[in-house]
Amino acid sequence: MNDDVVTIKNRLGNRVVIPAHHYELDEVVDMADFLGDSYKLAVDCSKTRAEYIVFGGVSFMAEGAALLAGSDQKVLIPDPQAGCPMAQMITGEGAKAVYETLSARCDRQIIPIVYMNSHADMKAFCGAHDGTVCTSSNASKIVKRFLDEDKSVFFSPDFNLGINTANDLGIPGHEVVTVRRDGTLEGADPSSARIFLWDGFCHVHKTFTLDDISRLRSSHPDIQIIVHPECEEAVVTASDYAGSTAMIYNTVKDAAPGTVWGIGTEYRFVARMANTFSDKTIIPLRESICHDMSRITLEKLTVSLASVESFIKDKGPLIHPVTVPESLKKDAKKALQRMIDIVEAS
Ligand code: SF4
């Protein structure tokens, strides 16, 4: 099976690329042309001139590649069932209704900010309402920009990234409102609130606990704990560092040999780092796996690549192409561009 992917890929040459997320199975990562977190993959895909992008990741990532792809490029996902439960916790339509309710109750203009881990309809909603996208590495910068302009922010879908960002910026709890998925509001007075947080979550990161940290600190007194900001607020507070997938990778890569790291993020990524950086001791806080990422397998990758080859040869059907409706593209791209402008200007 491995030979099949390699053989087809060699025949297709630079007409095809395979991007893969860090949380993918080893067999998929081994076939990847480039590897990264959701932000890096979107940037790298926007730069490739390959006609076919066969995406090793979940659906919102493939959708992001399709959003930025040229008219001569096609994006495929080997399994369209590979979704992200967190990205599915809010829709553009649902957000619009909540946004209108919040705007009617808040004294300030509210800017919608959506995490990269979201579908195109959410990005388009933000683009159409003066809002933007953010990533786990630039969330603080993006949120601060709007708070500094005396605006309030509606942050979605990940509550934990939102509250950890608010803490980073020193926003007190009495200025934060939680917006439950049933529409109820909890916390601050909405008229004066600075941040409205949707209560979505990533089950892979929400699973880490303070006990996981205590256990590792007891068994390894010199350990340094580093976690992703999608983890619970208390877990981030009890850790030594928190940051994006890229930040975690670079921090561990650059650490001195012999150092000991307890890491709170997806298990396959942690296990791969433990193999790569064998001069350090790397221990997962616990084995938490993203099963949606596991849906992309070598077998399905082979089927996708074979469909590209048959499409080129005799117009056979492309299997699981990913497209973004034209009606969403303009506003979704506007939201992405605004993020880039804010980050580059600072
Ligand atoms: S790790 Fe969490 S945020 Fe990432 S794809 Fe899986 S469920 Fe979604």
Short mmCIF file of C-alpha atoms and ligand atoms in Angstrom, two decimals:
data_model
loop_
_atom_site.label_atom_id
_atom_site.label_comp_id
_atom_site.label_asym_id
_atom_site.label_seq_id
_atom_site.Cartn_x
_atom_site.Cartn_y
_atom_site.Cartn_z
CA MET A 1 0.00 0.00 0.00
CA ASN A 2 2.86 2.34 0.91
CA ASP A 3 4.43 1.75 -2.51
CA ASP A 4 1.14 2.57 -4.18
CA VAL A 5 1.05 6.07 -2.66
CA VAL A 6 4.69 6.67 -3.49
CA THR A 7 4.31 5.33 -7.02
CA ILE A 8 1.22 7.39 -7.82
CA LYS A 9 2.72 10.46 -6.18
CA ASN A 10 5.89 10.08 -8.24
CA ARG A 11 3.88 9.77 -11.42
CA LEU A 12 1.93 12.92 -10.57
CA GLY A 13 5.14 14.80 -9.71
CA ASN A 14 4.69 18.46 -8.79
CA ARG A 15 1.06 18.46 -9.98
CA VAL A 16 0.05 17.24 -6.50
CA VAL A 17 0.96 18.14 -2.91
CA ILE A 18 0.01 16.47 0.34
CA PRO A 19 -0.13 18.82 3.35
CA ALA A 20 -0.57 17.10 6.72
CA HIS A 21 -1.40 18.32 10.20
CA HIS A 22 0.87 17.42 13.13
CA TYR A 23 -1.93 15.34 14.69
CA GLU A 24 -2.22 12.95 11.73
CA LEU A 25 -1.28 9.27 11.78
CA ASP A 26 2.43 8.54 11.16
CA GLU A 27 1.58 6.80 7.90
CA VAL A 28 0.05 10.05 6.59
CA VAL A 29 2.77 12.32 7.99
CA ASP A 30 5.37 10.12 6.27
CA MET A 31 3.76 10.89 2.91
CA ALA A 32 3.40 14.63 3.49
CA ASP A 33 5.13 17.31 1.43
CA PHE A 34 4.69 19.74 4.29
CA LEU A 35 3.61 19.48 7.89
CA GLY A 36 2.19 22.11 10.20
CA ASP A 37 -0.58 23.43 12.41
CA SER A 38 -3.78 24.76 10.86
CA TYR A 39 -2.37 28.26 10.30
CA LYS A 40 0.91 27.15 8.74
CA LEU A 41 -0.89 24.69 6.47
CA ALA A 42 -3.24 27.42 5.23
CA VAL A 43 -0.27 29.71 4.47
CA ASP A 44 1.77 26.94 2.81
CA CYS A 45 -1.21 25.79 0.73
CA SER A 46 -1.80 29.37 -0.46
CA LYS A 47 1.78 29.42 -1.78
CA THR A 48 1.82 26.11 -3.63
CA ARG A 49 1.29 26.07 -7.38
CA ALA A 50 0.38 22.35 -7.43
CA GLU A 51 -2.89 21.76 -9.28
CA TYR A 52 -4.13 19.19 -6.75
CA ILE A 53 -3.96 19.50 -2.95
CA VAL A 54 -4.78 16.23 -1.19
CA PHE A 55 -5.27 17.34 2.40
CA GLY A 56 -4.17 15.30 5.40
CA GLY A 57 -6.29 17.03 8.02
CA VAL A 58 -9.86 17.72 9.08
CA SER A 59 -12.51 19.35 6.92
CA PHE A 60 -12.19 22.98 8.06
CA MET A 61 -8.49 22.87 7.14
CA ALA A 62 -9.20 21.51 3.65
CA GLU A 63 -11.88 24.16 3.32
CA GLY A 64 -9.31 26.83 4.25
CA ALA A 65 -7.03 25.54 1.48
CA ALA A 66 -9.96 25.61 -0.97
CA LEU A 67 -10.76 29.17 0.09
CA LEU A 68 -7.28 30.37 -0.77
CA ALA A 69 -6.75 28.12 -3.81
CA GLY A 70 -6.47 29.57 -7.31
CA SER A 71 -9.14 28.84 -9.93
CA ASP A 72 -6.79 26.28 -11.53
CA GLN A 73 -6.33 24.32 -8.25
CA LYS A 74 -8.45 21.57 -6.72
CA VAL A 75 -8.52 20.42 -3.10
CA LEU A 76 -9.47 16.89 -2.02
CA ILE A 77 -9.94 15.40 1.43
CA PRO A 78 -9.42 11.63 1.69
CA ASP A 79 -12.33 11.29 4.16
CA PRO A 80 -15.00 14.01 4.32
CA GLN A 81 -16.16 12.57 7.66
CA ALA A 82 -12.94 13.88 9.24
CA GLY A 83 -14.51 16.90 10.91
CA CYS A 84 -13.66 19.01 13.92
CA PRO A 85 -16.33 18.81 16.64
CA MET A 86 -15.28 22.23 17.95
CA ALA A 87 -15.57 23.95 14.55
CA GLN A 88 -19.05 22.42 14.26
CA MET A 89 -20.18 24.04 17.52
CA ILE A 90 -21.08 27.31 15.78
CA THR A 91 -22.47 28.24 12.36
CA GLY A 92 -22.50 31.55 10.53
CA GLU A 93 -26.28 31.68 10.78
CA GLY A 94 -26.34 30.88 14.51
CA ALA A 95 -23.58 33.41 15.19
CA LYS A 96 -25.46 36.13 13.33
CA ALA A 97 -28.55 35.69 15.51
CA VAL A 98 -26.48 35.77 18.72
CA TYR A 99 -24.45 38.72 17.47
CA GLU A 100 -27.59 40.76 16.83
CA THR A 101 -28.90 40.00 20.33
CA LEU A 102 -25.57 40.93 21.93
CA SER A 103 -25.23 44.09 19.86
CA ALA A 104 -28.65 45.23 21.02
CA ARG A 105 -27.56 44.83 24.65
CA CYS A 106 -23.98 46.12 24.55
CA ASP A 107 -23.07 49.82 24.68
CA ARG A 108 -20.00 49.33 22.46
CA GLN A 109 -19.62 48.04 18.90
CA ILE A 110 -18.95 44.29 19.02
CA ILE A 111 -16.31 42.82 16.72
CA PRO A 112 -16.68 39.09 15.93
CA ILE A 113 -13.41 37.18 16.04
CA VAL A 114 -13.36 33.54 15.03
CA TYR A 115 -10.59 31.03 15.63
CA MET A 116 -8.96 29.54 12.55
CA ASN A 117 -10.59 26.24 13.63
CA SER A 118 -13.93 27.15 12.08
CA HIS A 119 -15.85 26.67 8.85
CA ALA A 120 -16.02 29.11 5.96
CA ASP A 121 -19.52 30.34 6.88
CA MET A 122 -18.19 31.54 10.25
CA LYS A 123 -15.20 33.23 8.66
CA ALA A 124 -17.55 34.88 6.16
CA PHE A 125 -19.85 36.05 8.96
CA CYS A 126 -16.87 37.73 10.66
CA GLY A 127 -15.63 39.26 7.41
CA ALA A 128 -19.07 40.73 6.77
CA HIS A 129 -19.26 42.32 10.25
CA ASP A 130 -15.88 44.13 10.44
CA GLY A 131 -14.43 41.09 12.20
CA THR A 132 -11.51 38.81 11.65
CA VAL A 133 -9.95 35.39 12.12
CA CYS A 134 -7.29 34.59 14.72
CA THR A 135 -4.99 31.69 15.52
CA SER A 136 -3.76 30.42 18.87
CA SER A 137 -0.47 32.23 18.26
CA ASN A 138 -1.95 35.66 17.52
CA ALA A 139 -5.24 35.69 19.48
CA SER A 140 -3.93 38.13 22.11
CA LYS A 141 -2.66 40.57 19.49
CA ILE A 142 -5.92 40.47 17.53
CA VAL A 143 -8.24 40.82 20.54
CA LYS A 144 -6.10 43.62 22.02
CA ARG A 145 -6.27 45.58 18.79
CA PHE A 146 -10.06 45.88 19.05
CA LEU A 147 -10.18 46.40 22.83
CA ASP A 148 -7.70 49.27 22.37
CA GLU A 149 -10.19 50.85 19.97
CA ASP A 150 -12.77 50.71 22.79
CA LYS A 151 -14.75 47.98 21.06
CA SER A 152 -16.02 44.74 22.57
CA VAL A 153 -15.29 41.31 21.11
CA PHE A 154 -17.43 38.25 20.38
CA PHE A 155 -14.94 35.38 20.40
CA SER A 156 -15.76 31.88 19.11
CA PRO A 157 -15.85 28.95 19.01
CA ASP A 158 -13.29 27.92 21.66
CA PHE A 159 -14.10 29.19 25.15
CA ASN A 160 -10.75 28.14 26.59
CA LEU A 161 -8.66 29.96 23.99
CA GLY A 162 -10.91 32.98 24.61
CA ILE A 163 -10.62 32.98 28.41
CA ASN A 164 -6.89 32.25 28.32
CA THR A 165 -6.48 35.18 25.91
CA ALA A 166 -8.55 37.42 28.20
CA ASN A 167 -6.30 36.42 31.12
CA ASP A 168 -3.22 37.16 29.03
CA LEU A 169 -4.55 40.64 28.39
CA GLY A 170 -5.51 41.19 32.03
CA ILE A 171 -9.26 41.46 31.32
CA PRO A 172 -11.01 40.98 34.68
CA GLY A 173 -13.73 38.35 35.06
CA HIS A 174 -16.41 41.00 35.62
CA GLU A 175 -15.92 42.17 32.01
CA VAL A 176 -16.39 38.70 30.49
CA VAL A 177 -19.70 37.14 29.42
CA THR A 178 -20.10 33.45 28.56
CA VAL A 179 -22.54 32.84 25.73
CA ARG A 180 -24.00 29.36 26.11
CA ARG A 181 -24.87 27.42 23.00
CA ASP A 182 -28.54 27.60 23.99
CA GLY A 183 -28.25 31.41 23.85
CA THR A 184 -28.21 32.13 27.60
CA LEU A 185 -25.65 34.61 28.93
CA GLU A 186 -23.63 34.23 32.11
CA GLY A 187 -21.20 36.53 33.89
CA ALA A 188 -20.81 40.27 33.34
CA ASP A 189 -23.48 42.82 32.56
CA PRO A 190 -23.72 42.60 28.73
CA SER A 191 -24.08 46.37 28.41
CA SER A 192 -20.51 46.96 29.65
CA ALA A 193 -18.84 43.61 28.86
CA ARG A 194 -15.57 43.68 26.91
CA ILE A 195 -15.46 40.04 25.82
CA PHE A 196 -18.29 37.68 24.92
CA LEU A 197 -17.09 34.06 24.80
CA TRP A 198 -18.89 31.27 22.95
CA ASP A 199 -18.80 28.08 25.01
CA GLY A 200 -17.36 25.71 22.39
CA PHE A 201 -14.49 23.39 23.24
CA CYS A 202 -11.95 20.91 21.91
CA HIS A 203 -12.49 17.60 23.70
CA VAL A 204 -8.87 16.58 22.98
CA HIS A 205 -7.48 19.51 25.00
CA LYS A 206 -10.29 19.87 27.54
CA THR A 207 -9.42 16.46 28.94
CA PHE A 208 -6.17 17.55 30.65
CA THR A 209 -6.49 18.17 34.40
CA LEU A 210 -4.62 19.72 37.31
CA ASP A 211 -4.08 16.16 38.61
CA ASP A 212 -2.19 15.30 35.42
CA ILE A 213 0.18 18.20 36.12
CA SER A 214 0.56 17.39 39.85
CA ARG A 215 1.32 13.75 39.08
CA LEU A 216 4.13 14.68 36.68
CA ARG A 217 5.53 17.39 38.96
CA SER A 218 5.73 14.82 41.81
CA SER A 219 7.44 12.15 39.73
CA HIS A 220 9.76 14.58 37.86
CA PRO A 221 10.65 17.58 40.08
CA ASP A 222 12.56 19.33 37.25
CA ILE A 223 9.79 18.99 34.72
CA GLN A 224 8.55 21.98 32.72
CA ILE A 225 4.90 21.86 31.71
CA ILE A 226 3.80 23.26 28.37
CA VAL A 227 0.20 23.13 27.13
CA HIS A 228 -1.99 24.35 24.28
CA PRO A 229 -4.31 27.30 25.10
CA GLU A 230 -7.35 25.17 24.17
CA CYS A 231 -6.77 23.55 27.61
CA GLU A 232 -8.83 24.61 30.63
CA GLU A 233 -7.97 27.95 32.25
CA ALA A 234 -6.78 26.28 35.49
CA VAL A 235 -4.49 23.92 33.53
CA VAL A 236 -2.96 26.81 31.57
CA THR A 237 -2.46 28.79 34.79
CA ALA A 238 -0.73 25.82 36.48
CA SER A 239 1.60 25.25 33.50
CA ASP A 240 4.95 26.88 32.90
CA TYR A 241 4.15 27.78 29.30
CA ALA A 242 1.16 27.79 26.97
CA GLY A 243 1.16 28.31 23.23
CA SER A 244 0.22 27.16 19.76
CA THR A 245 1.30 23.84 18.26
CA ALA A 246 4.17 25.64 16.50
CA MET A 247 5.22 27.36 19.75
CA ILE A 248 5.20 24.04 21.64
CA TYR A 249 7.26 22.39 18.92
CA ASN A 250 9.84 25.20 18.75
CA THR A 251 10.14 25.56 22.53
CA VAL A 252 10.89 21.86 22.95
CA LYS A 253 13.18 21.78 19.90
CA ASP A 254 15.25 24.70 21.23
CA ALA A 255 15.38 23.44 24.83
CA ALA A 256 18.66 22.24 26.30
CA PRO A 257 19.50 18.53 26.07
CA GLY A 258 18.55 16.66 29.21
CA THR A 259 15.55 18.86 30.01
CA VAL A 260 12.27 17.23 30.96
CA TRP A 261 8.94 18.29 29.42
CA GLY A 262 5.35 17.46 30.30
CA ILE A 263 3.17 18.30 27.31
CA GLY A 264 -0.58 18.88 27.18
CA THR A 265 -1.67 18.53 23.59
CA GLU A 266 -2.62 15.84 21.09
CA TYR A 267 -0.86 12.58 21.87
CA ARG A 268 0.42 11.61 18.40
CA PHE A 269 2.15 14.98 18.08
CA VAL A 270 3.74 14.56 21.52
CA ALA A 271 4.85 10.99 20.78
CA ARG A 272 6.44 12.13 17.51
CA MET A 273 8.32 14.91 19.32
CA ALA A 274 9.54 12.37 21.89
CA ASN A 275 11.04 10.34 19.02
CA THR A 276 12.48 13.35 17.20
CA PHE A 277 14.00 15.06 20.24
CA SER A 278 15.41 12.01 21.97
CA ASP A 279 18.01 14.10 23.84
CA LYS A 280 15.14 15.39 26.02
CA THR A 281 12.60 13.56 28.15
CA ILE A 282 9.13 14.24 26.76
CA ILE A 283 6.06 12.97 28.59
CA PRO A 284 2.42 13.48 27.60
CA LEU A 285 0.15 14.86 30.34
CA ARG A 286 -2.10 12.00 29.21
CA GLU A 287 -2.77 10.15 25.95
CA SER A 288 -5.45 12.30 24.35
CA ILE A 289 -6.05 11.55 20.67
CA CYS A 290 -7.97 13.44 17.97
CA HIS A 291 -9.93 10.58 16.39
CA ASP A 292 -11.15 12.79 13.56
CA MET A 293 -7.56 13.19 12.41
CA SER A 294 -7.24 9.38 12.57
CA ARG A 295 -9.87 9.06 9.84
CA ILE A 296 -7.28 10.01 7.22
CA THR A 297 -5.39 6.80 6.44
CA LEU A 298 -2.84 5.69 3.89
CA GLU A 299 -5.51 3.63 2.19
CA LYS A 300 -7.84 6.63 1.75
CA LEU A 301 -4.89 8.78 0.65
CA THR A 302 -4.20 6.23 -2.07
CA VAL A 303 -7.80 6.36 -3.27
CA SER A 304 -7.64 10.19 -3.44
CA LEU A 305 -4.38 10.18 -5.38
CA ALA A 306 -5.65 7.49 -7.76
CA SER A 307 -8.74 9.60 -8.42
CA VAL A 308 -6.54 12.59 -9.29
CA GLU A 309 -4.60 10.42 -11.73
CA SER A 310 -7.75 9.07 -13.34
CA PHE A 311 -9.24 12.59 -13.52
CA ILE A 312 -6.16 13.83 -15.38
CA LYS A 313 -6.05 10.82 -17.74
CA ASP A 314 -9.66 10.37 -18.71
CA LYS A 315 -11.81 12.73 -16.68
CA GLY A 316 -12.72 10.11 -14.08
CA PRO A 317 -14.49 11.48 -10.99
CA LEU A 318 -12.41 13.27 -8.35
CA ILE A 319 -13.19 11.63 -5.02
CA HIS A 320 -14.23 14.01 -2.23
CA PRO A 321 -13.33 17.38 -3.73
CA VAL A 322 -13.66 20.28 -1.29
CA THR A 323 -15.23 23.55 -2.41
CA VAL A 324 -16.35 26.76 -0.74
CA PRO A 325 -19.54 28.41 -2.02
CA GLU A 326 -18.80 31.55 -4.05
CA SER A 327 -21.23 33.46 -1.84
CA LEU A 328 -18.92 32.96 1.18
CA LYS A 329 -15.52 33.42 -0.43
CA LYS A 330 -15.30 37.21 -0.54
CA ASP A 331 -16.19 37.81 3.13
CA ALA A 332 -14.23 34.82 4.42
CA LYS A 333 -11.12 36.01 2.60
CA LYS A 334 -11.71 39.52 3.94
CA ALA A 335 -11.63 38.14 7.51
CA LEU A 336 -8.41 36.23 6.82
CA GLN A 337 -6.79 39.26 5.19
CA ARG A 338 -7.72 41.47 8.15
CA MET A 339 -5.91 39.05 10.46
CA ILE A 340 -2.79 39.18 8.30
CA ASP A 341 -2.94 43.01 8.16
CA ILE A 342 -3.24 43.31 11.96
CA VAL A 343 -0.39 40.88 12.60
CA GLU A 344 1.88 42.47 10.02
CA ALA A 345 1.16 46.00 11.21
CA SER A 346 2.17 45.24 14.81
S1 SF4 B 1 -7.67 18.45 18.08
FE1 SF4 B 1 -9.56 19.48 18.73
S2 SF4 B 1 -9.62 21.40 17.56
FE2 SF4 B 1 -8.12 20.03 16.55
S3 SF4 B 1 -9.31 18.96 14.97
FE3 SF4 B 1 -9.31 17.62 16.78
S4 SF4 B 1 -11.21 18.21 17.86
FE4 SF4 B 1 -10.79 19.86 16.39
#
